[in-house]
Coordinates of N, CA, C and O in Angstrom, one line a residue:
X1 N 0.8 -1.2 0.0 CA 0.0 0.0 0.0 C 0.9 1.2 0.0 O 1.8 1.3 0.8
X2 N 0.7 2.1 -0.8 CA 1.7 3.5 -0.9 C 0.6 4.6 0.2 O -0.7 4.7 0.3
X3 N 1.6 5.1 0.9 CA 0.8 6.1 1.7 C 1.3 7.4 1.6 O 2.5 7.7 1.7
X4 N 0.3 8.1 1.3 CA 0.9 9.6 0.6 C 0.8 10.5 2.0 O 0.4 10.0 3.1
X5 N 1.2 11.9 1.6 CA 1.8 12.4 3.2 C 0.6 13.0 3.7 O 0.7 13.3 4.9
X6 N -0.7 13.3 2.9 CA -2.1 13.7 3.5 C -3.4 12.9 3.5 O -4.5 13.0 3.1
X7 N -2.3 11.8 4.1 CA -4.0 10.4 4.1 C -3.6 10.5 5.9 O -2.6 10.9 6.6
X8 N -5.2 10.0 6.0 CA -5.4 9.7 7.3 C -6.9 8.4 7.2 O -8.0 8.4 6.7
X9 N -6.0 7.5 8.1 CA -6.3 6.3 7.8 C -6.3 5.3 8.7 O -5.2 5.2 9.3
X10 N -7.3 4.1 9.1 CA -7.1 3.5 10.3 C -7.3 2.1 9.6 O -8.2 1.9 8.9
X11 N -6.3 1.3 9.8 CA -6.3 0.1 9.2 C -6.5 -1.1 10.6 O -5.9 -0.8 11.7
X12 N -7.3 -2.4 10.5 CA -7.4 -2.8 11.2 C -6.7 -4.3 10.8 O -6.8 -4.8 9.7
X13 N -5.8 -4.9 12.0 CA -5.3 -6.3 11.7 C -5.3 -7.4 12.6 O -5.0 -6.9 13.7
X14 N -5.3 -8.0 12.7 CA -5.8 -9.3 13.5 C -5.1 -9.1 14.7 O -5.8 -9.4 15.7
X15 N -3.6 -8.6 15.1 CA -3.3 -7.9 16.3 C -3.0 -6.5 16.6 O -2.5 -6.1 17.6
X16 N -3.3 -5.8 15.6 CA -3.6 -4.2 16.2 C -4.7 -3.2 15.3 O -5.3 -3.6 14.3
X17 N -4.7 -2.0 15.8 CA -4.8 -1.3 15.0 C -4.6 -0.4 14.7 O -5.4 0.2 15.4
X18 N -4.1 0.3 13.9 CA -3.5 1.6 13.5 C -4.3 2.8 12.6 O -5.1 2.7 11.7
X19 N -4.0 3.6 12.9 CA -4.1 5.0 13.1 C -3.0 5.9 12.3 O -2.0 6.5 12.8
X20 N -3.3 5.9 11.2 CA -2.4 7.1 10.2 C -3.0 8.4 10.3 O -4.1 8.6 10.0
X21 N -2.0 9.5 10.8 CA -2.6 10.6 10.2 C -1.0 11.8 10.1 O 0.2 11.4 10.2
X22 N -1.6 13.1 9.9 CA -0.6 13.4 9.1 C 0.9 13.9 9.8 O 1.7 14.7 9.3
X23 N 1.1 13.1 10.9 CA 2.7 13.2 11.5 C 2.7 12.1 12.0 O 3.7 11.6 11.6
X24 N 2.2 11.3 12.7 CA 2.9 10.2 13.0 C 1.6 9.0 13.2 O 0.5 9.1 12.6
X25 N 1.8 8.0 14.1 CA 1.3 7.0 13.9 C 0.8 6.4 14.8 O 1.7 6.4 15.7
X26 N -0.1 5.9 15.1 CA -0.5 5.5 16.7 C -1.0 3.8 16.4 O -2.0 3.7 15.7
X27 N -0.4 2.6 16.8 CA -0.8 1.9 17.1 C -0.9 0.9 17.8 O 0.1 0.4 18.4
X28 N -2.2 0.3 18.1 CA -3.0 -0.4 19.7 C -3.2 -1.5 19.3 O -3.9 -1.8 18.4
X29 N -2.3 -2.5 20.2 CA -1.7 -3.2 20.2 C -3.3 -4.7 20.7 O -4.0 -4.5 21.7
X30 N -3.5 -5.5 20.1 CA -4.6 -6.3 21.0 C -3.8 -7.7 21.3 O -4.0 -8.4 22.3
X31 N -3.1 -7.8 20.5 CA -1.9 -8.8 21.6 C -1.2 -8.3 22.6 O -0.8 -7.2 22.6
X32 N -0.7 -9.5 23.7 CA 0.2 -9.1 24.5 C 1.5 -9.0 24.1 O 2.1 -10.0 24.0
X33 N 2.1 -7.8 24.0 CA 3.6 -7.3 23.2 C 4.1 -7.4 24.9 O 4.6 -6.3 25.2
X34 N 4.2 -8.1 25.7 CA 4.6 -7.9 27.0 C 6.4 -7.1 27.2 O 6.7 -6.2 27.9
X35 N 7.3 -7.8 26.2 CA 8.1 -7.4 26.4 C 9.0 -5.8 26.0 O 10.2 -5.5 26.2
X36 N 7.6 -4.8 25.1 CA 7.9 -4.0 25.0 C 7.9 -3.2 26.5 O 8.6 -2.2 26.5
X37 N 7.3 -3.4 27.7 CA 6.9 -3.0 28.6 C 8.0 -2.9 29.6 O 8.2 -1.9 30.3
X38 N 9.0 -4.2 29.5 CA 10.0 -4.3 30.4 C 11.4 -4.4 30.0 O 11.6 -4.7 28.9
X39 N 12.5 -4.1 31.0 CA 13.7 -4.4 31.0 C 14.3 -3.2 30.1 O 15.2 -3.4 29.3
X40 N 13.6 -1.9 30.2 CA 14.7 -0.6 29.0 C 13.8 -1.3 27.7 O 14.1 -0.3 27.2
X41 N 13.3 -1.9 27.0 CA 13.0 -1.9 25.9 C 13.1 -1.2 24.7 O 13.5 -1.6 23.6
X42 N 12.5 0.2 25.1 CA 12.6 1.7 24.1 C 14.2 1.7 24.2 O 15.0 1.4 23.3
X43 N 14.4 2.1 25.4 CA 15.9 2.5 25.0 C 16.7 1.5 24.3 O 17.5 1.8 23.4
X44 N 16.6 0.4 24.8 CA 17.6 -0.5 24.0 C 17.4 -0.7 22.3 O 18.1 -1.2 21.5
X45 N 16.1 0.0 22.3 CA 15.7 -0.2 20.6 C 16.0 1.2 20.1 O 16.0 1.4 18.9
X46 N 16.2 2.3 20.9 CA 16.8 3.3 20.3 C 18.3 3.6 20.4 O 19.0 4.5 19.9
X47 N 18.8 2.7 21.4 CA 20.4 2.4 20.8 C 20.5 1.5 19.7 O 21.6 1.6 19.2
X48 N 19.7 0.7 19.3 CA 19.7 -0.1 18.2 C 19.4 0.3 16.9 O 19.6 -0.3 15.8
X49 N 18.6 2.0 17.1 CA 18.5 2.8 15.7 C 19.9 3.5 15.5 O 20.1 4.2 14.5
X50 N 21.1 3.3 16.5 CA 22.0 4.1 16.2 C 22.7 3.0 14.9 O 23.3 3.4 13.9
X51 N 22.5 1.9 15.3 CA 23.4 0.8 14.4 C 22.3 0.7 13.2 O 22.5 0.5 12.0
X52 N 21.3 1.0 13.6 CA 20.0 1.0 12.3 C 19.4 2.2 12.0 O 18.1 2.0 12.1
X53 N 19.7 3.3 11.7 CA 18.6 4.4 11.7 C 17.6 4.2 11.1 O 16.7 5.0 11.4
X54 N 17.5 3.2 10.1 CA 16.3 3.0 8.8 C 15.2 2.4 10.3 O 14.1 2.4 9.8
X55 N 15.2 2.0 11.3 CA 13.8 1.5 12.0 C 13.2 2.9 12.2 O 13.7 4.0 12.3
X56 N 11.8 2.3 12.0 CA 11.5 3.4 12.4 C 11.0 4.1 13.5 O 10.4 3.5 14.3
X57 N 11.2 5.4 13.8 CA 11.3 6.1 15.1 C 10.2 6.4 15.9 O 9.3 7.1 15.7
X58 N 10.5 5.4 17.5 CA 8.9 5.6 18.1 C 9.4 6.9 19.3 O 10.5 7.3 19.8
X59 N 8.0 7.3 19.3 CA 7.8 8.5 20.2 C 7.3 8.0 21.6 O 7.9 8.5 22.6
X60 N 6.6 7.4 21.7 CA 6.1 6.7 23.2 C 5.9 5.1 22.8 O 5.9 4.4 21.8
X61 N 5.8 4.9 24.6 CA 4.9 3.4 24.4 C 4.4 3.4 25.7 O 5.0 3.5 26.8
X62 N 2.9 3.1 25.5 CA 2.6 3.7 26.9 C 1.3 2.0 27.1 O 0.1 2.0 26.8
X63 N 2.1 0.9 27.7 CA 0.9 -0.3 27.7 C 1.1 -1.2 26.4 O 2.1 -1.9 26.0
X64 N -0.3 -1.0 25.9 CA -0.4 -1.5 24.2 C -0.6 -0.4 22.9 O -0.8 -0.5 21.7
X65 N -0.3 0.7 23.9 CA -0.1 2.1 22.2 C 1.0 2.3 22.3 O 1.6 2.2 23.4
X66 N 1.8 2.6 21.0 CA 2.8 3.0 20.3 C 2.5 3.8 19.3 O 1.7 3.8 18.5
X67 N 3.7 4.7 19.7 CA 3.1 6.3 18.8 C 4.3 6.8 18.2 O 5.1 7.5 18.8
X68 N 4.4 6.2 16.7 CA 5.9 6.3 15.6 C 5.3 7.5 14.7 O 4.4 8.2 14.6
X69 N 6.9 7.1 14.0 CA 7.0 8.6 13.1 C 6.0 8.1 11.7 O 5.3 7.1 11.7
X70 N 6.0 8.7 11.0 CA 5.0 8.2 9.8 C 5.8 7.9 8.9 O 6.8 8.5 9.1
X71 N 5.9 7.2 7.8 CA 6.9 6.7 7.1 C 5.9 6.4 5.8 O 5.0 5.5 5.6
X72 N 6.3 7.5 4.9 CA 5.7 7.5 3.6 C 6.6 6.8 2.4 O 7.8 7.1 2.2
X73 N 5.9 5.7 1.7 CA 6.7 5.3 0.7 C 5.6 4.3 0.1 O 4.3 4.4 0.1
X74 N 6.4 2.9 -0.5 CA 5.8 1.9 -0.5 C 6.1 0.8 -0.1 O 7.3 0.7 -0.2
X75 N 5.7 -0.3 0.4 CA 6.4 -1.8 0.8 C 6.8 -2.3 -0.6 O 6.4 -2.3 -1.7
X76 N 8.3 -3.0 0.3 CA 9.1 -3.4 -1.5 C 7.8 -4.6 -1.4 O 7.4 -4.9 -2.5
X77 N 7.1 -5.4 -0.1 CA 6.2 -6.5 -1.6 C 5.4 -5.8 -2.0 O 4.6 -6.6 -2.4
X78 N 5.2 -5.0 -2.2 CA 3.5 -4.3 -3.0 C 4.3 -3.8 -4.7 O 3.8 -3.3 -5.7
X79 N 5.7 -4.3 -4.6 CA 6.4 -4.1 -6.3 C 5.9 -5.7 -7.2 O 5.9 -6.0 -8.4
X80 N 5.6 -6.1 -6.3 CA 4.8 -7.4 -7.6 C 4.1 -6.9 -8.1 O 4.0 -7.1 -9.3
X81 N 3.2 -6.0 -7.3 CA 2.4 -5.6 -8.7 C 2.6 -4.3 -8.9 O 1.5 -3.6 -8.9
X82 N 3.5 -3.7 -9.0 CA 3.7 -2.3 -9.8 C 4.5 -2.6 -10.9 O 5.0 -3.7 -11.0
X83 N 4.6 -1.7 -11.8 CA 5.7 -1.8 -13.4 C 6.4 -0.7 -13.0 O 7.0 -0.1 -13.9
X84 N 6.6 -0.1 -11.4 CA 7.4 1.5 -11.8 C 9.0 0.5 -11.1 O 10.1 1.0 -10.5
X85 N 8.8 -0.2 -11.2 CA 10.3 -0.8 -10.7 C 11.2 -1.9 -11.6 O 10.5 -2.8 -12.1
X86 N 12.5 -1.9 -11.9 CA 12.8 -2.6 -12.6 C 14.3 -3.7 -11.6 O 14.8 -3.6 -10.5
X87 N 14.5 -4.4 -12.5 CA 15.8 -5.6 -12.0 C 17.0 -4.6 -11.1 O 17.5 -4.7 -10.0
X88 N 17.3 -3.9 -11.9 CA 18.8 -3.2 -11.2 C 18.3 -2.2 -10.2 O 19.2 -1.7 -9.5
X89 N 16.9 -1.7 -9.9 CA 16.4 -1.0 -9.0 C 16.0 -1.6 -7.6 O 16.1 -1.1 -6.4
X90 N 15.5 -2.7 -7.8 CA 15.4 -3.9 -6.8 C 16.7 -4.5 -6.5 O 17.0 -4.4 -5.3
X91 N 17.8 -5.1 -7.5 CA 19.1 -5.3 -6.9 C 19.4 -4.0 -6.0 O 19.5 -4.2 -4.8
X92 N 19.5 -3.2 -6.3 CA 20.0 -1.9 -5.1 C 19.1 -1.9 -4.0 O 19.5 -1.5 -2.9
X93 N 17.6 -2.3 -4.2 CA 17.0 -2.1 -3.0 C 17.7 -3.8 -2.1 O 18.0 -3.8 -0.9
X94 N 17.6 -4.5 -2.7 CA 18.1 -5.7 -2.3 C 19.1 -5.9 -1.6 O 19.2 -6.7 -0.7
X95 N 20.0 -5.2 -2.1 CA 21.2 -4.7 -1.5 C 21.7 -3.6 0.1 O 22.7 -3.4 0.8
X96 N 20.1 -3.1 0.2 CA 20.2 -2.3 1.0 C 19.1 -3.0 2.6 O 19.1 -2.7 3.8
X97 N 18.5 -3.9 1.8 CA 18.1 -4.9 2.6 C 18.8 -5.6 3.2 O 18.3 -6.0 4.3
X98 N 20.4 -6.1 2.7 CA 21.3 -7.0 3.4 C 22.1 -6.3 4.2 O 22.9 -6.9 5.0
X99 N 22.0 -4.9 4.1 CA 22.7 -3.9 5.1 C 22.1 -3.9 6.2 O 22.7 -3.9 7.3
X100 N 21.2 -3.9 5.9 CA 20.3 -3.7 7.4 C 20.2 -5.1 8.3 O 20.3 -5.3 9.5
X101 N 20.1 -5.7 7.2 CA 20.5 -7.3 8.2 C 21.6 -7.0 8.7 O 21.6 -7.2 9.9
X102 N 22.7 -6.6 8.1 CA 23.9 -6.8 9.0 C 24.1 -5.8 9.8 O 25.1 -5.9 10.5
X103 N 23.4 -4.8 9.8 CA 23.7 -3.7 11.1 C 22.6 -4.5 12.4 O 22.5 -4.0 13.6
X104 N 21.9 -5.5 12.0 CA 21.0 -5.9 13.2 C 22.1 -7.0 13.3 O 22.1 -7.4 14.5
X105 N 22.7 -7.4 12.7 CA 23.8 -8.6 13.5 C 25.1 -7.3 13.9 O 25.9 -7.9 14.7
X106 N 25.2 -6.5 13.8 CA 26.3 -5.9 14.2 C 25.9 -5.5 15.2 O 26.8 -5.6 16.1
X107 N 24.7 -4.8 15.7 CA 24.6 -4.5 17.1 C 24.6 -5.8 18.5 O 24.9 -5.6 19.7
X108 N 24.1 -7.3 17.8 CA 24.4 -8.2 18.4 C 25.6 -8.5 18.6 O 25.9 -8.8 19.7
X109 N 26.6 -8.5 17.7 CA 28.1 -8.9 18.2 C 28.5 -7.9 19.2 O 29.0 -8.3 20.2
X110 N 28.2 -6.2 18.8 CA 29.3 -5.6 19.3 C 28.6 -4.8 21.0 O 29.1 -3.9 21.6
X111 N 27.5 -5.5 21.3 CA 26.8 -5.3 22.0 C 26.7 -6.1 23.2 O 26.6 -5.8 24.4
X112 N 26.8 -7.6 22.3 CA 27.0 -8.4 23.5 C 25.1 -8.8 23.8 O 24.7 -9.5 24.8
X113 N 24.6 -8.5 23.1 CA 22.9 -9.2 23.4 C 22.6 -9.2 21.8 O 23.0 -8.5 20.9
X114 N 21.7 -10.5 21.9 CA 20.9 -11.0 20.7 C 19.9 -9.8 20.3 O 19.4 -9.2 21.3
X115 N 19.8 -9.5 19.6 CA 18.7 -9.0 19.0 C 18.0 -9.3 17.3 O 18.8 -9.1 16.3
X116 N 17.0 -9.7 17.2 CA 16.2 -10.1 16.3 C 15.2 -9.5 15.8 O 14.4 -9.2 16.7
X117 N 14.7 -9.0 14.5 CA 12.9 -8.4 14.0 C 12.5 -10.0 13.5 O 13.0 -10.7 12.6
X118 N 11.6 -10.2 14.4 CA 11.2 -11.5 14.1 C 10.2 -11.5 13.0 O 10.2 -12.6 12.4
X119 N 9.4 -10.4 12.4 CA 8.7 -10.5 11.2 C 9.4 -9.2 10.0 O 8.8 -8.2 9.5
X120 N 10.7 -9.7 9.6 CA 11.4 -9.0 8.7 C 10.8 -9.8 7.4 O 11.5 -10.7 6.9
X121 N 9.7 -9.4 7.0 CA 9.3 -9.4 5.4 C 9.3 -8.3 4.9 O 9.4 -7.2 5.5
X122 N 9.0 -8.5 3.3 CA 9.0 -7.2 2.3 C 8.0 -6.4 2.4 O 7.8 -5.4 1.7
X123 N 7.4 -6.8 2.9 CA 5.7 -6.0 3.9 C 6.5 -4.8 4.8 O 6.3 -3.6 4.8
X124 N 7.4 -5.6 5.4 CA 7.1 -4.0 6.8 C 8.7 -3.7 6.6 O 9.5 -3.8 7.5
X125 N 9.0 -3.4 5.0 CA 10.7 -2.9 4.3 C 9.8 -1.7 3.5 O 8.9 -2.1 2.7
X126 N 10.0 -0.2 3.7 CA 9.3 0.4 3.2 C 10.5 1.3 2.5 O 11.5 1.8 3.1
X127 N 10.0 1.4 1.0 CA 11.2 1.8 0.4 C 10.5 3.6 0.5 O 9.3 3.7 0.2
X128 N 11.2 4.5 0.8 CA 11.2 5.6 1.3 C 11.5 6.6 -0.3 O 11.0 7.7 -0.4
X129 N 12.3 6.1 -1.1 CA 12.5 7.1 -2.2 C 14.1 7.1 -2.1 O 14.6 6.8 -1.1
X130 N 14.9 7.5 -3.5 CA 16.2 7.7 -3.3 C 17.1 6.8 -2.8 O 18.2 7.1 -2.7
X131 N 16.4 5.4 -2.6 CA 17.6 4.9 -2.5 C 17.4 4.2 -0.7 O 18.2 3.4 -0.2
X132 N 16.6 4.6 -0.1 CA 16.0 4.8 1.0 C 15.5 3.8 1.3 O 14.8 3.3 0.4
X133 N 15.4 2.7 2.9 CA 15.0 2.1 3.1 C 14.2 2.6 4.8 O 14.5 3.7 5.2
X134 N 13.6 2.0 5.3 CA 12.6 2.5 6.5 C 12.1 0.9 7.1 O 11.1 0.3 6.6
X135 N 12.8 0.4 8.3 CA 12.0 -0.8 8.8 C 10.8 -0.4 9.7 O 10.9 0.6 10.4
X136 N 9.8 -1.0 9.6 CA 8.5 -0.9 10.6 C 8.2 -2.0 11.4 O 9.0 -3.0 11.5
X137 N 6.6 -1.9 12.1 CA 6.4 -3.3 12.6 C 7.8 -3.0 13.6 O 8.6 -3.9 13.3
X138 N 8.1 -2.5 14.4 CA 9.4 -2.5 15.7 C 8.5 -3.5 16.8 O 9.2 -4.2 17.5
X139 N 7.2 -3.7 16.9 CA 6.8 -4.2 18.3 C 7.7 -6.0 17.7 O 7.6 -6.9 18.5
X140 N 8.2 -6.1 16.9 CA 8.3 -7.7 16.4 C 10.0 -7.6 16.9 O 10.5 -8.7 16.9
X141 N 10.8 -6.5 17.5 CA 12.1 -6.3 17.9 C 12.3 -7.2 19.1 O 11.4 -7.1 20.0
X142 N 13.1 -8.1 19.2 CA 13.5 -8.7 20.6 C 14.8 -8.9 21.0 O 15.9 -9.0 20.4
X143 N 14.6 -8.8 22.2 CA 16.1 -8.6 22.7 C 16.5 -9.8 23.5 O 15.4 -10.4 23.8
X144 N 17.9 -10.5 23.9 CA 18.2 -11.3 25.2 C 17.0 -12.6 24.5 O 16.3 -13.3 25.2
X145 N 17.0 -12.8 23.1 CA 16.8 -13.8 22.8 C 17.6 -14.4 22.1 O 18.5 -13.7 21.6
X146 N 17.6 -16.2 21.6 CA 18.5 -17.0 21.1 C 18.1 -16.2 19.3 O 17.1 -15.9 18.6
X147 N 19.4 -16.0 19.2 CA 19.3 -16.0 17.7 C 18.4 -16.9 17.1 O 18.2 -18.0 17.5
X148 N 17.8 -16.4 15.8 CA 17.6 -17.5 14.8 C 17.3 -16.3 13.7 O 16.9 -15.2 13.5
X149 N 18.0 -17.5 12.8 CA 18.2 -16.8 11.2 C 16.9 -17.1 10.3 O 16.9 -17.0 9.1
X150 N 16.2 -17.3 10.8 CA 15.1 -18.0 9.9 C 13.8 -17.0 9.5 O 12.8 -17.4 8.9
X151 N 14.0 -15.2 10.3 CA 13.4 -13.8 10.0 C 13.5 -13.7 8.8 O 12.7 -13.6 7.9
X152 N 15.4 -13.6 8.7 CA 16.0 -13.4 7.9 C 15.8 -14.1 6.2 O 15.7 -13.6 5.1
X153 N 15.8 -15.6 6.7 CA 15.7 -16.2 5.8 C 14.7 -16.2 4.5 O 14.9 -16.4 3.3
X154 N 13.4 -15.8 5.5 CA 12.5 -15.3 5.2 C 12.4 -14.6 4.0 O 11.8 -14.6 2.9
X155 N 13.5 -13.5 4.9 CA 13.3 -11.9 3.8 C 13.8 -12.0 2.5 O 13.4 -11.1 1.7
X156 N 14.9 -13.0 2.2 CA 16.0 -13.5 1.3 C 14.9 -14.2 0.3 O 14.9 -13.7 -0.8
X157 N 14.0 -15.3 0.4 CA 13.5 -16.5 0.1 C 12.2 -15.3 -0.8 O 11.7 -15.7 -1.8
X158 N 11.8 -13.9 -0.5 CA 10.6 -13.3 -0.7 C 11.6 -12.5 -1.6 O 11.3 -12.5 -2.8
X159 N 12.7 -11.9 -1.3 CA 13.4 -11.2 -2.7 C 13.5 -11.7 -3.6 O 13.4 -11.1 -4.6
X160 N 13.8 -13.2 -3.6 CA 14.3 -14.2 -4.8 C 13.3 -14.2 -5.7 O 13.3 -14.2 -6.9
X161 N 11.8 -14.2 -4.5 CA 10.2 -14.4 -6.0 C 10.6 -13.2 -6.5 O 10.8 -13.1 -7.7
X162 N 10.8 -12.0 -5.5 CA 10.2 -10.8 -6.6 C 11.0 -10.6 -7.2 O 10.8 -9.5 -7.8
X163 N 12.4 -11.1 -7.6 CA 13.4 -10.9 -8.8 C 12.9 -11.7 -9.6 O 13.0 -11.1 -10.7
X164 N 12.1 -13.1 -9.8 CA 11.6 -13.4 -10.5 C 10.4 -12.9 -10.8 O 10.4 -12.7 -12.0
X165 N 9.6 -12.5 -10.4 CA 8.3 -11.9 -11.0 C 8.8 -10.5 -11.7 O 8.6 -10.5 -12.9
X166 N 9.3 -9.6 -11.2 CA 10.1 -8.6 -12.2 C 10.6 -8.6 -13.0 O 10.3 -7.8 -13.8
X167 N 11.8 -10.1 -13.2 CA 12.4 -9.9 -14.2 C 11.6 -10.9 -15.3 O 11.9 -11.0 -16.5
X168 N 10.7 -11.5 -14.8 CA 9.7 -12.1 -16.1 C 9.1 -11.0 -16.6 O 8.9 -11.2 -17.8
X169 N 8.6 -9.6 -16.2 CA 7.9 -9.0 -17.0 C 8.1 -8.6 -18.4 O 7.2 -7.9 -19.0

């Protein structure tokens, strides 16, 4: 879904719901996100924007609301079905996707705690313009958990279709 910078919009999803409008973003949470609640969480996830600045930036978390910056663009999956994107524009976005994987493994090495986005798909990778990437979905961040590469693998396994569906066009 492309979200332009004067929509205001409340989308509803099986565990929240959100609230677009025109600076930032409010969303209420109907799962239990328990561990946004405890142990520094914010802060540890905004030392974790310093190794990532592309997450994107929350303002509070107060319970089950979270109230982020707004982040206008499109999700790289919503390029299956557009024609405004081609092979070498996706390679660079692709490319900028593996960056960000490794600045979330680099805050784990040089930090000394695990940290994981356990739902890193091309859904909540919002390409921002210029070259620009933006992660969302932060309530999916975990910390002082066992690694597992299989977010990741994820996100690798969904680039590969959409290099194929692209490059068949």
């Amino acid at each position: 879904m492309f979200i332009s910078e004067d929509t205001t919009i409340t989308i509803h999803r099986p565990y929240s719901t959100v609230y677009i409008n025109e600076d930032h973003v409010k969303k209420i949470m109907t799962k239990n996100y328990i561990h946004l609640n405890h142990d520094g969480w914010l802060d540890k996830y905004n030392h974790l924007r310093e190794y990532c600045p592309q997450l994107v930036k929350i303002y509070s978390i107060n319970d089950n609301e979270m109230i982020m910056e707004k982040v206008i663009g499109i999700n790289v999956d919503d390029y299956k079905y557009e024609d405004t994107i081609n092979v070498t524009q996706l390679f660079n976005i692709s490319i900028n996707i593996n960056l960000l994987i490794s600045q979330l493994y680099n805050f784990s090495k040089h930090e000394g705690e695990q940290c994981i986005h356990r739902d890193l798909t091309l859904s909540n990778i919002i390409d921002v313009g210029k070259g620009e990437l933006k992660i969302i979905d932060p309530e999916s961040i975990w910390f002082n958990r066992k690694l597992n590469n299989f977010p990741y693998l994820k996100t690798q396994i969904q680039l590969t279709e959409l290099f194929t569906i692209i490059g068949n066009r």
